[in-house]
């Protein structure tokens, strides 16, 4: 960003912390950008003449006499069709060797959609994964994270979902991605011949952590351009939002804010909601769907980051390894798609809701039987059957390597019911049993 | 002269202003920017520095920007035309805003100035009237909307004239009143009221006692809420708070429903926008939207307005109560409001209480819940505001300040339980921990025994005992094994399961099951309790499981069938013969 002739240059920083600098300056607007010693920074607090900025690149090596130039605007992104197929850093600068994008300059983190202008999401997103399509059906305009421990293959599953989702654009917001994962995404999209539909904003582990704070807003500003201006269906992938939240806490703790639970800022809920609520079905057909990753530590969803996320997003997809079958499954108990009732049984076959619920309930019975077994009790005949059922259910439906259509998932469900249970044990509405129960 | 000031500091949406004159706590101020102005509220005064919370993003606000103080607090406009509207937390009409995105500083009027209303006078010249007395009425979506003496009027007035029956706009004069000094004052159909002050223009607020039917069995039968009562629904995310609140707002036997979507998902409000204009009010057959007011301050809308939103909603509810109507107000989620208070308190660098919430959180919540209630108006008519809020406890742990403070304030406690939700036992209200204090009110006992019959409360208490016993047995079976307890224990457990599956669980998405009128609730409860009172004969425990599953299956099919329909009766007959198989002679 070239400095303009009339811009005043400040050279007296009075306070430096790991993430912020404070100096005396006048006529500065809240949220405004500045360059400190060539590094991008943003105004976060003004008290009289004292202006505090968060420095995205970190403050290592910044001297108290560093040149500070205020840019007079909030962070922006230039938007146009030229964004398609390109890879950018957190500031929106190309990292793929290509030219800068020409286009309209927009402030990122822009206003919210008026709720009365939203449309109710209604387009089913088919992924072929029964743990998703059968039990936790996704809908365009939804926001949903994968909850997974760091050793789960969440990025792979996310890439697979993205490619099968038939979106017009896929926008990857990478935060603290390892370089290997970044290249993995690039390769997968390349091999699928999808590169021209992809736009990436990437902060890798090699970049300073505070920069990540810009990534979701960059990705979503690009998404809004395609969804609003071009009426496209846009899928935004945000990985890993836990690392984003960690960056938030770095900045807020440096600003002496009183931390709330798990040393996260008290505003964590609002900060995350601002991002996730960008998911929307627009009235003119465009949509933004957000699939995110929130890594857990030791499966703990009561930690402030997954906890606040769960309160904001429209469900979560919980990945875990099922030791009985040795595969990663979408856990049917802890996963949820809150928008599924908008499509199941409506866009899918009538028996979908009941098959889904019954299958999960029987899986829960199997879990009880397993506990009994572990406690050394005898199993009843019913218990034995639930265990046999559970194994097949896991293998044929819950495993993430499943790739079939929804009708086939439902048929598989009925097959398993018939094979292992009586009609009464299954307890489905009589009309449906009459139609689908085939001995 | 209005007080003016200039911006001295900005910390997110907290702005410090140096002022040149008097300001009052909670006064409204506007920060003037070159292209717009931002509404704010005074929240603290320290010498020359006044701290204001801005109801908008403060992006671009600079030190030196001018601020104008308005001399009034955050107010709402009260008059005909509020029903069916979608407001933001500050009562801006969202439908009147242009464009897909919200624009900062876009304030729209709450009412329609041009619409003509059919006015009918109720008071006549020389009547003595006081605040909230009815001067006339207009028809608003089929409900009598009373035009009242403005709530701010103090003392007794004499009616000088009331407009004749006819069509008027809201700002037309519909009455002239003379005060005790002999001065005439003009009254229109609109008045303003500050949201943080309760409207108290009623004669008496007795303990509430009338059942408010919600159609949700585990509420009406097991832990009933009453007209003018208070309740809250705490639960971890995904356990069904919103679905339950939506079900109640669709089905409850209320005249007016005010929904405050407070810091939660926009798509959930969109669901209401989409469905309510189509769905019918089961009690009147009119469209649900006609009796509904929505206050939407979703999680991505400005945080300070979130706090205002619940007060705005409550004030509208109190306004309709003064007309002698049964109002139900819902807020989802009151925790987001508490968090908004916390964010601001932290920015003000106040001494933090538990979990960094403000120390007076408990008092704030208690004051708010106290605004609900059943009242006798000055003219002897009754009105009520029933309030049900959700609470979103951090980490699902009920030992946190918002849950604990609310528990002290609300009379019904509907605890959603993670394990019930995981097991798809919806609504996931824990039958053992939850309570309704109204069951202990002699007033309620008297009312319900007239409505349903004596012995009802005893029956309900027996249900709770059976559930508790069932849980104890299930714990024992877990420790000792199926074989380790007598067959009789299994029977006891399965009787509690019958109650659970047939009475407590209810499918909010099934057209028939979703709403159960109290007569049907009574019928089913008596049926289920007859089973619980019966003795059955079994050889071993496996027989018990299979047998009771058949019973449950038939009772569930009855729940899914229209009451007393052919299908319903068919399952009932089949059930009778199943029962005969093992019923002890
Ligand atoms: N009564 C019910 N019947 C069927 N499903 C329900 C019921 N209550 C909740 N659910 C399921 O649980 C999900 C989450 O419910 P919701 O009310 O949004 O939870 P919360 O508001 O507590 O986070 C819903 O999307 C739905 O799938
Ligand atoms: Mg909710």
mmCIF file of N, CA and C in Angstrom, chain B residues 397-451:
data_model
loop_
_atom_site.group_PDB
_atom_site.id
_atom_site.type_symbol
_atom_site.label_atom_id
_atom_site.label_comp_id
_atom_site.label_asym_id
_atom_site.label_seq_id
_atom_site.Cartn_x
_atom_site.Cartn_y
_atom_site.Cartn_z
ATOM 1 N N UNK B 397 -23.191 -26.429 31.944
ATOM 2 C CA UNK B 397 -23.127 -26.568 33.390
ATOM 3 C C UNK B 397 -24.103 -25.595 34.060
ATOM 4 N N UNK B 398 -25.097 -26.154 34.764
ATOM 5 C CA UNK B 398 -26.141 -25.303 35.337
ATOM 6 C C UNK B 398 -25.665 -24.483 36.536
ATOM 7 N N UNK B 399 -24.464 -24.792 37.012
ATOM 8 C CA UNK B 399 -23.927 -23.991 38.108
ATOM 9 C C UNK B 399 -23.180 -22.808 37.523
ATOM 10 N N UNK B 400 -23.899 -21.919 36.886
ATOM 11 C CA UNK B 400 -23.267 -20.712 36.349
ATOM 12 C C UNK B 400 -24.225 -19.565 36.635
ATOM 13 N N UNK B 401 -23.708 -18.333 36.642
ATOM 14 C CA UNK B 401 -24.479 -17.212 37.187
ATOM 15 C C UNK B 401 -25.844 -16.985 36.534
ATOM 16 N N UNK B 402 -25.958 -17.118 35.206
ATOM 17 C CA UNK B 402 -27.246 -16.786 34.587
ATOM 18 C C UNK B 402 -28.305 -17.805 34.998
ATOM 19 N N UNK B 403 -27.951 -19.096 34.962
ATOM 20 C CA UNK B 403 -28.909 -20.118 35.365
ATOM 21 C C UNK B 403 -29.301 -19.937 36.829
ATOM 22 N N UNK B 404 -28.302 -19.737 37.663
ATOM 23 C CA UNK B 404 -28.593 -19.651 39.094
ATOM 24 C C UNK B 404 -29.438 -18.417 39.420
ATOM 25 N N UNK B 405 -29.119 -17.300 38.792
ATOM 26 C CA UNK B 405 -29.913 -16.090 39.046
ATOM 27 C C UNK B 405 -31.338 -16.275 38.539
ATOM 28 N N UNK B 406 -31.480 -16.922 37.388
ATOM 29 C CA UNK B 406 -32.816 -17.083 36.820
ATOM 30 C C UNK B 406 -33.650 -18.034 37.655
ATOM 31 N N UNK B 407 -32.983 -19.042 38.199
ATOM 32 C CA UNK B 407 -33.698 -20.008 39.031
ATOM 33 C C UNK B 407 -34.357 -19.318 40.227
ATOM 34 N N UNK B 408 -33.706 -18.274 40.713
ATOM 35 C CA UNK B 408 -34.288 -17.548 41.834
ATOM 36 C C UNK B 408 -35.502 -16.742 41.399
ATOM 37 N N UNK B 409 -35.518 -16.343 40.123
ATOM 38 C CA UNK B 409 -36.567 -15.420 39.668
ATOM 39 C C UNK B 409 -37.770 -16.124 39.047
ATOM 40 N N UNK B 410 -37.545 -17.243 38.364
ATOM 41 C CA UNK B 410 -38.637 -17.874 37.613
ATOM 42 C C UNK B 410 -39.280 -18.983 38.434
ATOM 43 N N UNK B 411 -40.581 -19.182 38.209
ATOM 44 C CA UNK B 411 -41.320 -20.162 39.013
ATOM 45 C C UNK B 411 -41.378 -21.543 38.374
ATOM 46 N N UNK B 412 -41.134 -21.639 37.090
ATOM 47 C CA UNK B 412 -41.086 -22.952 36.449
ATOM 48 C C UNK B 412 -39.699 -23.183 35.905
ATOM 49 N N UNK B 413 -39.238 -24.384 36.075
ATOM 50 C CA UNK B 413 -37.874 -24.738 35.686
ATOM 51 C C UNK B 413 -37.979 -25.934 34.761
ATOM 52 N N UNK B 414 -37.645 -25.729 33.508
ATOM 53 C CA UNK B 414 -37.719 -26.807 32.525
ATOM 54 C C UNK B 414 -36.297 -27.150 32.094
ATOM 55 N N UNK B 415 -35.688 -28.083 32.812
ATOM 56 C CA UNK B 415 -34.276 -28.382 32.584
ATOM 57 C C UNK B 415 -34.120 -29.360 31.427
ATOM 58 N N UNK B 416 -33.494 -28.912 30.358
ATOM 59 C CA UNK B 416 -33.240 -29.815 29.238
ATOM 60 C C UNK B 416 -31.961 -30.590 29.522
ATOM 61 N N UNK B 417 -32.059 -31.880 29.243
ATOM 62 C CA UNK B 417 -30.994 -32.761 29.664
ATOM 63 C C UNK B 417 -30.284 -33.317 28.441
ATOM 64 N N UNK B 418 -28.964 -33.208 28.439
ATOM 65 C CA UNK B 418 -28.183 -33.654 27.284
ATOM 66 C C UNK B 418 -28.463 -35.120 26.952
ATOM 67 N N UNK B 419 -28.478 -35.981 27.974
ATOM 68 C CA UNK B 419 -28.615 -37.405 27.676
ATOM 69 C C UNK B 419 -29.997 -37.720 27.102
ATOM 70 N N UNK B 420 -31.013 -37.005 27.526
ATOM 71 C CA UNK B 420 -32.334 -37.210 26.930
ATOM 72 C C UNK B 420 -32.338 -36.768 25.467
ATOM 73 N N UNK B 421 -31.700 -35.639 25.204
ATOM 74 C CA UNK B 421 -31.636 -35.162 23.818
ATOM 75 C C UNK B 421 -30.831 -36.146 22.967
ATOM 76 N N UNK B 422 -29.715 -36.638 23.521
ATOM 77 C CA UNK B 422 -28.897 -37.609 22.779
ATOM 78 C C UNK B 422 -29.726 -38.841 22.444
ATOM 79 N N UNK B 423 -30.583 -39.249 23.376
ATOM 80 C CA UNK B 423 -31.425 -40.413 23.149
ATOM 81 C C UNK B 423 -32.690 -40.076 22.368
ATOM 82 N N UNK B 424 -32.749 -38.866 21.813
ATOM 83 C CA UNK B 424 -33.897 -38.371 21.026
ATOM 84 C C UNK B 424 -35.190 -38.447 21.837
ATOM 85 N N UNK B 425 -35.092 -38.319 23.134
ATOM 86 C CA UNK B 425 -36.290 -38.277 23.970
ATOM 87 C C UNK B 425 -36.722 -36.829 24.083
ATOM 88 N N UNK B 426 -37.365 -36.345 23.012
ATOM 89 C CA UNK B 426 -37.797 -34.949 22.965
ATOM 90 C C UNK B 426 -39.237 -34.805 23.436
ATOM 91 N N UNK B 427 -39.618 -33.655 23.981
ATOM 92 C CA UNK B 427 -38.738 -32.592 24.465
ATOM 93 C C UNK B 427 -37.888 -33.111 25.622
ATOM 94 N N UNK B 428 -36.641 -32.697 25.647
ATOM 95 C CA UNK B 428 -35.674 -33.309 26.554
ATOM 96 C C UNK B 428 -35.769 -32.778 27.984
ATOM 97 N N UNK B 429 -36.946 -32.354 28.388
ATOM 98 C CA UNK B 429 -37.133 -31.834 29.746
ATOM 99 C C UNK B 429 -36.985 -32.965 30.761
ATOM 100 N N UNK B 430 -36.045 -32.798 31.640
ATOM 101 C CA UNK B 430 -35.821 -33.806 32.671
ATOM 102 C C UNK B 430 -37.019 -33.816 33.622
ATOM 103 N N UNK B 431 -37.709 -34.985 33.713
ATOM 104 C CA UNK B 431 -38.963 -34.993 34.481
ATOM 105 C C UNK B 431 -38.729 -34.946 35.983
ATOM 106 N N UNK B 432 -37.538 -35.242 36.408
ATOM 107 C CA UNK B 432 -37.300 -35.340 37.848
ATOM 108 C C UNK B 432 -36.760 -34.034 38.414
ATOM 109 N N UNK B 433 -35.814 -33.403 37.728
ATOM 110 C CA UNK B 433 -35.262 -32.141 38.230
ATOM 111 C C UNK B 433 -36.180 -30.950 37.983
ATOM 112 N N UNK B 434 -36.980 -31.027 36.921
ATOM 113 C CA UNK B 434 -37.798 -29.862 36.560
ATOM 114 C C UNK B 434 -38.938 -29.682 37.547
ATOM 115 N N UNK B 435 -39.432 -28.472 37.631
ATOM 116 C CA UNK B 435 -40.565 -28.256 38.524
ATOM 117 C C UNK B 435 -41.419 -27.101 38.054
ATOM 118 N N UNK B 436 -42.656 -27.084 38.557
ATOM 119 C CA UNK B 436 -43.505 -25.912 38.438
ATOM 120 C C UNK B 436 -43.981 -25.604 39.841
ATOM 121 N N UNK B 437 -43.609 -24.444 40.338
ATOM 122 C CA UNK B 437 -44.032 -24.060 41.684
ATOM 123 C C UNK B 437 -45.550 -23.896 41.745
ATOM 124 N N UNK B 438 -46.170 -23.700 40.571
ATOM 125 C CA UNK B 438 -47.616 -23.457 40.576
ATOM 126 C C UNK B 438 -48.398 -24.671 41.047
ATOM 127 N N UNK B 439 -47.801 -25.861 40.899
ATOM 128 C CA UNK B 439 -48.480 -27.061 41.384
ATOM 129 C C UNK B 439 -48.719 -26.984 42.889
ATOM 130 N N UNK B 440 -47.903 -26.177 43.559
ATOM 131 C CA UNK B 440 -48.047 -26.062 45.015
ATOM 132 C C UNK B 440 -49.021 -24.957 45.411
ATOM 133 N N UNK B 441 -49.469 -24.149 44.448
ATOM 134 C CA UNK B 441 -50.378 -23.047 44.770
ATOM 135 C C UNK B 441 -51.788 -23.596 45.006
ATOM 136 N N UNK B 442 -52.369 -23.331 46.180
ATOM 137 C CA UNK B 442 -53.761 -23.748 46.394
ATOM 138 C C UNK B 442 -54.690 -23.140 45.342
ATOM 139 N N UNK B 443 -54.373 -21.908 44.893
ATOM 140 C CA UNK B 443 -55.201 -21.252 43.863
ATOM 141 C C UNK B 443 -55.239 -22.110 42.599
ATOM 142 N N UNK B 444 -54.058 -22.656 42.250
ATOM 143 C CA UNK B 444 -53.994 -23.473 41.041
ATOM 144 C C UNK B 444 -54.759 -24.786 41.245
ATOM 145 N N UNK B 445 -54.568 -25.382 42.419
ATOM 146 C CA UNK B 445 -55.244 -26.650 42.719
ATOM 147 C C UNK B 445 -56.752 -26.489 42.564
ATOM 148 N N UNK B 446 -57.234 -25.376 43.076
ATOM 149 C CA UNK B 446 -58.667 -25.127 43.009
ATOM 150 C C UNK B 446 -59.109 -24.964 41.559
ATOM 151 N N UNK B 447 -58.331 -24.179 40.824
ATOM 152 C CA UNK B 447 -58.671 -23.913 39.428
ATOM 153 C C UNK B 447 -58.675 -25.206 38.608
ATOM 154 N N UNK B 448 -57.639 -26.001 38.795
ATOM 155 C CA UNK B 448 -57.476 -27.164 37.923
ATOM 156 C C UNK B 448 -58.475 -28.259 38.286
ATOM 157 N N UNK B 449 -58.858 -28.310 39.563
ATOM 158 C CA UNK B 449 -59.821 -29.353 39.911
ATOM 159 C C UNK B 449 -61.183 -29.015 39.320
ATOM 160 N N UNK B 450 -61.459 -27.726 39.124
ATOM 161 C CA UNK B 450 -62.685 -27.365 38.437
ATOM 162 C C UNK B 450 -62.597 -27.650 36.951
ATOM 163 N N UNK B 451 -61.414 -27.415 36.421
ATOM 164 C CA UNK B 451 -61.216 -27.572 34.988
ATOM 165 C C UNK B 451 -61.158 -29.046 34.597
#
